[in-house]
mmCIF file of C-alpha atoms in Angstrom:
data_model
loop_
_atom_site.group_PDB
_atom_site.id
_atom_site.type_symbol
_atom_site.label_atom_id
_atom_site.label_comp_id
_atom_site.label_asym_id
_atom_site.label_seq_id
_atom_site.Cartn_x
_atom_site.Cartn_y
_atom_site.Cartn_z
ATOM 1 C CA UNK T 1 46.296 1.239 38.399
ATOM 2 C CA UNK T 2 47.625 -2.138 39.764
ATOM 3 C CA UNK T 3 51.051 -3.126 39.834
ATOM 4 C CA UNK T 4 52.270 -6.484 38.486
ATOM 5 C CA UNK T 5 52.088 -8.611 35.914
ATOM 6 C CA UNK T 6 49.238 -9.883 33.411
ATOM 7 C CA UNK T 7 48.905 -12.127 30.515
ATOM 8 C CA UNK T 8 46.391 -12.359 28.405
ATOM 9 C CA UNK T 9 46.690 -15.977 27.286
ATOM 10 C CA UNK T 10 46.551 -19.354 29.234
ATOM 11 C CA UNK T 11 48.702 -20.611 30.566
ATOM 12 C CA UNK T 12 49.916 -24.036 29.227
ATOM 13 C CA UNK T 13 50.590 -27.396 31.459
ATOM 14 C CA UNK T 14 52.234 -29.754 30.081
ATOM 15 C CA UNK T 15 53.486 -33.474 31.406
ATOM 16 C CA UNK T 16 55.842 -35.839 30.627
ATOM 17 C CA UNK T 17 55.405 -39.370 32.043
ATOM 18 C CA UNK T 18 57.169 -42.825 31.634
ATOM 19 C CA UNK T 19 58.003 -45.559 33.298
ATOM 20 C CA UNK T 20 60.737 -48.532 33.358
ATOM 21 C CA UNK T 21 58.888 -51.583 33.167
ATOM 22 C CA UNK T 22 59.056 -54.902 35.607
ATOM 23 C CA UNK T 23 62.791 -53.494 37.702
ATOM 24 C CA UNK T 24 65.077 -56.396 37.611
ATOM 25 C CA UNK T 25 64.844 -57.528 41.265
ATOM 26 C CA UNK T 26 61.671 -57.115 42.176
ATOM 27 C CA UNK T 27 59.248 -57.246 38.645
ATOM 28 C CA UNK T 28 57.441 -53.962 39.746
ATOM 29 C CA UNK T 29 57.104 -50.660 37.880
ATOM 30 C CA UNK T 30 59.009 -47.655 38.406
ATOM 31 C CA UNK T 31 57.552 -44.222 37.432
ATOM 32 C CA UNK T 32 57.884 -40.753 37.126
ATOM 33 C CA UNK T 33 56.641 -37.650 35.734
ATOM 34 C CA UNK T 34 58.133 -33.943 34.921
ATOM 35 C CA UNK T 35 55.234 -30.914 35.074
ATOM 36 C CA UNK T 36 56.231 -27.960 32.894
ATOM 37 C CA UNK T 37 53.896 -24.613 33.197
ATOM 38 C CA UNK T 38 55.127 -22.453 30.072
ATOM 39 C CA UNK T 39 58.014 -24.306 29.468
ATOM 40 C CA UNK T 40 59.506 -24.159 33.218
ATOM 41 C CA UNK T 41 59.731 -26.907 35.333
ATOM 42 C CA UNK T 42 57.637 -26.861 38.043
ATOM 43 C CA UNK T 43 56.746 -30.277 39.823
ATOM 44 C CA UNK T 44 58.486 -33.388 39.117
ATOM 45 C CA UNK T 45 58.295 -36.947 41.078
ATOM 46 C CA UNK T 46 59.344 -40.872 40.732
ATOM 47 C CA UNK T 47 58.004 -44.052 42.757
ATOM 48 C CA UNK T 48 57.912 -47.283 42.817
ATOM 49 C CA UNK T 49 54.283 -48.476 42.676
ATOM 50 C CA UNK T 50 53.251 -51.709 44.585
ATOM 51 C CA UNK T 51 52.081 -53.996 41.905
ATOM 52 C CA UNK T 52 53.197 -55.781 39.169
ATOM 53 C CA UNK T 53 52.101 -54.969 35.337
ATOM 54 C CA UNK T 54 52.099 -57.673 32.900
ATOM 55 C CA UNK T 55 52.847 -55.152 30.125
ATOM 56 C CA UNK T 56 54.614 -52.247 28.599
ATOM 57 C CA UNK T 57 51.802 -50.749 27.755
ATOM 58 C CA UNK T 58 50.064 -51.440 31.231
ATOM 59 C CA UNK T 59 53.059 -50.357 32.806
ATOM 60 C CA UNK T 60 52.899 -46.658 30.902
ATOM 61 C CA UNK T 61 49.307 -46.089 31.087
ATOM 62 C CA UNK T 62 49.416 -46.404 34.707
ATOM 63 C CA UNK T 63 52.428 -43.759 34.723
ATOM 64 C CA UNK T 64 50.143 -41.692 32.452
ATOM 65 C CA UNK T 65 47.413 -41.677 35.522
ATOM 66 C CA UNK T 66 49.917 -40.822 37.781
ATOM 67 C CA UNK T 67 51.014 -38.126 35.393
ATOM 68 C CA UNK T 68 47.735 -36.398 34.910
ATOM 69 C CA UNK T 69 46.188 -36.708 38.845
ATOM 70 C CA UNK T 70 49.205 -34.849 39.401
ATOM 71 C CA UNK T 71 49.219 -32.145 36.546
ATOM 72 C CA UNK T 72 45.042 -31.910 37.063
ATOM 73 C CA UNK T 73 45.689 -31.093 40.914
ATOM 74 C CA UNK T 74 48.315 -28.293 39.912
ATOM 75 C CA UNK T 75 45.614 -27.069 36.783
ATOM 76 C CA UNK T 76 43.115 -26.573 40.066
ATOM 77 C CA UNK T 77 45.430 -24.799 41.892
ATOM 78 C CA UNK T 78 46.317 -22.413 39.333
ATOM 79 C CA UNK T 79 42.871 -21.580 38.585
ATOM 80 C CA UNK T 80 42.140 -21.103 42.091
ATOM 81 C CA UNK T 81 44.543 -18.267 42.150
ATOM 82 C CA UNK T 82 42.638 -16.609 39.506
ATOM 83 C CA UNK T 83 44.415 -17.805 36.130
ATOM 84 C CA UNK T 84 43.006 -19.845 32.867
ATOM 85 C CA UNK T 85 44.656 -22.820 32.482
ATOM 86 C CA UNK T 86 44.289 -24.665 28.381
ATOM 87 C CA UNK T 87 43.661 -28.504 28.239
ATOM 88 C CA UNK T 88 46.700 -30.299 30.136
ATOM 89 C CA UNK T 89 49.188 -31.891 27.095
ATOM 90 C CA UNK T 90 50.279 -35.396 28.463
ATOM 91 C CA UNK T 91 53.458 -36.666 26.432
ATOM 92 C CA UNK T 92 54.148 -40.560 26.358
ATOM 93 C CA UNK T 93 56.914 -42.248 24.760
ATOM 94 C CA UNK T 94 54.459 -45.395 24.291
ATOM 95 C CA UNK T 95 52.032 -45.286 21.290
ATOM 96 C CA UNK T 96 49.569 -48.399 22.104
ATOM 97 C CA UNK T 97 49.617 -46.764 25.540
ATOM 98 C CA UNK T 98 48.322 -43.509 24.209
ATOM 99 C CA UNK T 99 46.038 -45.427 22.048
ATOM 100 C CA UNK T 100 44.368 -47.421 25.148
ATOM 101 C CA UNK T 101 44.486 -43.473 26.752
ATOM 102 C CA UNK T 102 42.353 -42.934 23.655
ATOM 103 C CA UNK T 103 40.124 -45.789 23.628
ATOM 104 C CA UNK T 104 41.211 -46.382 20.124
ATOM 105 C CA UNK T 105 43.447 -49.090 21.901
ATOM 106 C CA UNK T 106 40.810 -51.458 23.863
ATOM 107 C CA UNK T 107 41.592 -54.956 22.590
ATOM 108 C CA UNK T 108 42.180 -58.463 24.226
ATOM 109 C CA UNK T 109 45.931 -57.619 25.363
ATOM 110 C CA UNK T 110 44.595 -54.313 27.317
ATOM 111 C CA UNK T 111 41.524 -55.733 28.475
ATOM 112 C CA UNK T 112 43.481 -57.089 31.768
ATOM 113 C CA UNK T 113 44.073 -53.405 32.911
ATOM 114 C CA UNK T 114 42.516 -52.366 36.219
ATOM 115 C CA UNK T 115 39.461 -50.409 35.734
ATOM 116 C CA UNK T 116 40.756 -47.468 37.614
ATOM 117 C CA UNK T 117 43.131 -46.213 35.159
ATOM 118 C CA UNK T 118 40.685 -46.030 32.836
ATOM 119 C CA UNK T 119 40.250 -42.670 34.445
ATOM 120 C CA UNK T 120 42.323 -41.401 31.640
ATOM 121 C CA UNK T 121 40.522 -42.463 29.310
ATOM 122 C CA UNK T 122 37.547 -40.278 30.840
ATOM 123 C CA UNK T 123 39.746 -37.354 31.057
ATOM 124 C CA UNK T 124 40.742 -37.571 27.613
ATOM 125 C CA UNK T 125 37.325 -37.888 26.341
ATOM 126 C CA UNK T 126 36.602 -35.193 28.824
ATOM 127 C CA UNK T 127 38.723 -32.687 26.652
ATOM 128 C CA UNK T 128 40.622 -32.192 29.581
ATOM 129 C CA UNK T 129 43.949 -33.783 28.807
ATOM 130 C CA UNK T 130 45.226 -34.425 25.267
ATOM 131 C CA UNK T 131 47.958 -37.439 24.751
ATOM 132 C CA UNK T 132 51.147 -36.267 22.518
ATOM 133 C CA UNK T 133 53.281 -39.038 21.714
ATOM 134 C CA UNK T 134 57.260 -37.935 22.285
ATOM 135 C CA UNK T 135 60.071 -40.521 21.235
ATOM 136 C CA UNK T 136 61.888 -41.731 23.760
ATOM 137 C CA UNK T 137 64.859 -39.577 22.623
ATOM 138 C CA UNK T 138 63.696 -36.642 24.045
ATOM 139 C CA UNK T 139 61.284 -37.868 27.020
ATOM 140 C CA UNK T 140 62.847 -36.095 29.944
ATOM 141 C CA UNK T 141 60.692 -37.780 32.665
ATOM 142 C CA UNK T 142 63.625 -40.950 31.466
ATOM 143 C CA UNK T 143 65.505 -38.902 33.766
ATOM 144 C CA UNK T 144 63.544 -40.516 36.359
ATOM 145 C CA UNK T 145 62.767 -44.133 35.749
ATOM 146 C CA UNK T 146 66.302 -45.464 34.041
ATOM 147 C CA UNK T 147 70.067 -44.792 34.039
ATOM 148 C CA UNK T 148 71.296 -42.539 30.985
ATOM 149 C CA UNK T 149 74.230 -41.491 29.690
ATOM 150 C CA UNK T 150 76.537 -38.433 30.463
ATOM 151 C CA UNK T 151 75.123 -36.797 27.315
ATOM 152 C CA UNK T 152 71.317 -37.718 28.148
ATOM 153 C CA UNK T 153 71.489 -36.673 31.598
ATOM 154 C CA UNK T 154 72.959 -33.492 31.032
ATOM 155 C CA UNK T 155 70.400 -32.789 28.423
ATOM 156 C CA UNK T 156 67.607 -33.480 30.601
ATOM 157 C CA UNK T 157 68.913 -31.805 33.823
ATOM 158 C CA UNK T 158 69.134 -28.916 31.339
ATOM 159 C CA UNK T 159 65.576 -28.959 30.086
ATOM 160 C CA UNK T 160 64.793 -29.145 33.888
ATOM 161 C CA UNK T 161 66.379 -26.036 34.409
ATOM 162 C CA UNK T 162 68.706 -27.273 36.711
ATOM 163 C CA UNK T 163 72.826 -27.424 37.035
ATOM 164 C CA UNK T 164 75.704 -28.891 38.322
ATOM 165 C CA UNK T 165 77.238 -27.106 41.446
ATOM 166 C CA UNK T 166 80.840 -28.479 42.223
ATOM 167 C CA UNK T 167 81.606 -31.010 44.552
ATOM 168 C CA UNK T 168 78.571 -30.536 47.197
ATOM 169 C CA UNK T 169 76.392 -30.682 44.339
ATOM 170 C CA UNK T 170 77.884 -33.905 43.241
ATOM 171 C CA UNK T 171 77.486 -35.957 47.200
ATOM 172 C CA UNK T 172 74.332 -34.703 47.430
ATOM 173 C CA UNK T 173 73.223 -36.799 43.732
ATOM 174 C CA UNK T 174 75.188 -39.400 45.189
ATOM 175 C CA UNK T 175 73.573 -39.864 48.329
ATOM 176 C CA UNK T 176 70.676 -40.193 46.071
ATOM 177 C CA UNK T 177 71.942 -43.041 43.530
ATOM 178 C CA UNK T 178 72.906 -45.238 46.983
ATOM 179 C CA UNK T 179 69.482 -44.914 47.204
ATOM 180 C CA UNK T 180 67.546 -45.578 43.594
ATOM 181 C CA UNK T 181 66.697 -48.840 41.878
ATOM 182 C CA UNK T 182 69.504 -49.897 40.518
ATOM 183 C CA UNK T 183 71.541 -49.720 43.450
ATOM 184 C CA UNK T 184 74.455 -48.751 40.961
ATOM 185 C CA UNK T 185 77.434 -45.788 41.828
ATOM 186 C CA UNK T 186 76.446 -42.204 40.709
ATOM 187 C CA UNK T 187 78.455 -43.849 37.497
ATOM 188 C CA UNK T 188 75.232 -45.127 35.880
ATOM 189 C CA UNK T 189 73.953 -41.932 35.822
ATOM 190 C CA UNK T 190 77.014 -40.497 33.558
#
């Protein structure tokens, strides 16, 4: 007999992706993504991408391929170490961009998006990934891509598993916010 620990289900990935659309000073989009495996936080990530989307829409369904090369990299490594992995749940905040993820969305506003994030599309159609649409409310990868309030932050940090750890804690997250988009205080995160 083998010691450890087994499960007879797959396991679930799930992502949450978003994006700020056209940043004030420079017009180009800001993403980032949060990769749960059974409900704990395991990858997360934000960037700036070099170009410029004309769109909303644009500007979340090329979050979305970020979202899901990441989460379908993290699926193969999983099931290389010998565990079943279910179809990848991608969660947008942006319905005509899950539509156009769909290709129930393909009309003359979206026809302007670079071929190569039609990639989701595939993948959807694939079966591989399925699109869930999540209000903004309660899209945690916001934690990434805009300022929130005290309430909102806290919320999120929670759902990431994370917490607050005194003074050292607090530098450190304000090292970062010198750093970020906005170039704002660690005030515009609270």
């Amino acid at each position: 007999m083998k010691d450890g620990i087994s499960s007879k289900r797959d396991l679930q990935l799930e992502v949450y992706c978003d994006a700020a659309f056209a940043c004030e000073k420079e017009r180009k989009l800001s993403k980032g993504f949060v990769v749960f495996l059974n409900g704990c936080c395991i990858a997360w990530g934000s960037k700036k991408q070099p170009i410029v989307t004309l769109s909303t829409t644009e500007s979340e369904y090329v979050a979305l391929a970020h979202g899901i090369k990441e989460c379908i990299g993290l699926k193969q490594l999983i099931h290389e170490l010998g565990f079943d992995v279910g179809n990848v749940i991608v969660h947008v905040d942006n319905q005509a961009a899950q539509h156009v993820a769909e290709g129930k969305g393909a009309s003359q506003r979206s026809r302007h998006i670079d071929l190569r994030y039609h990639w989701v599309r595939e993948q959807v159609q694939k079966d591989i990934v399925q699109i869930s649409y999540r209000a903004t409310a309660v899209m945690v990868a916001d934690l990434f891509t805009k300022p929130l309030s005290h309430n909102k932050f806290n919320l999120f940090v929670m759902q990431l598993g994370l917490c607050r750890v005194g003074v050292s804690g607090r530098a450190t997250l304000l090292a970062k916010c010198d750093a970020c988009q906005y170039h704002y205080s660690l005030r515009h995160h609270v």
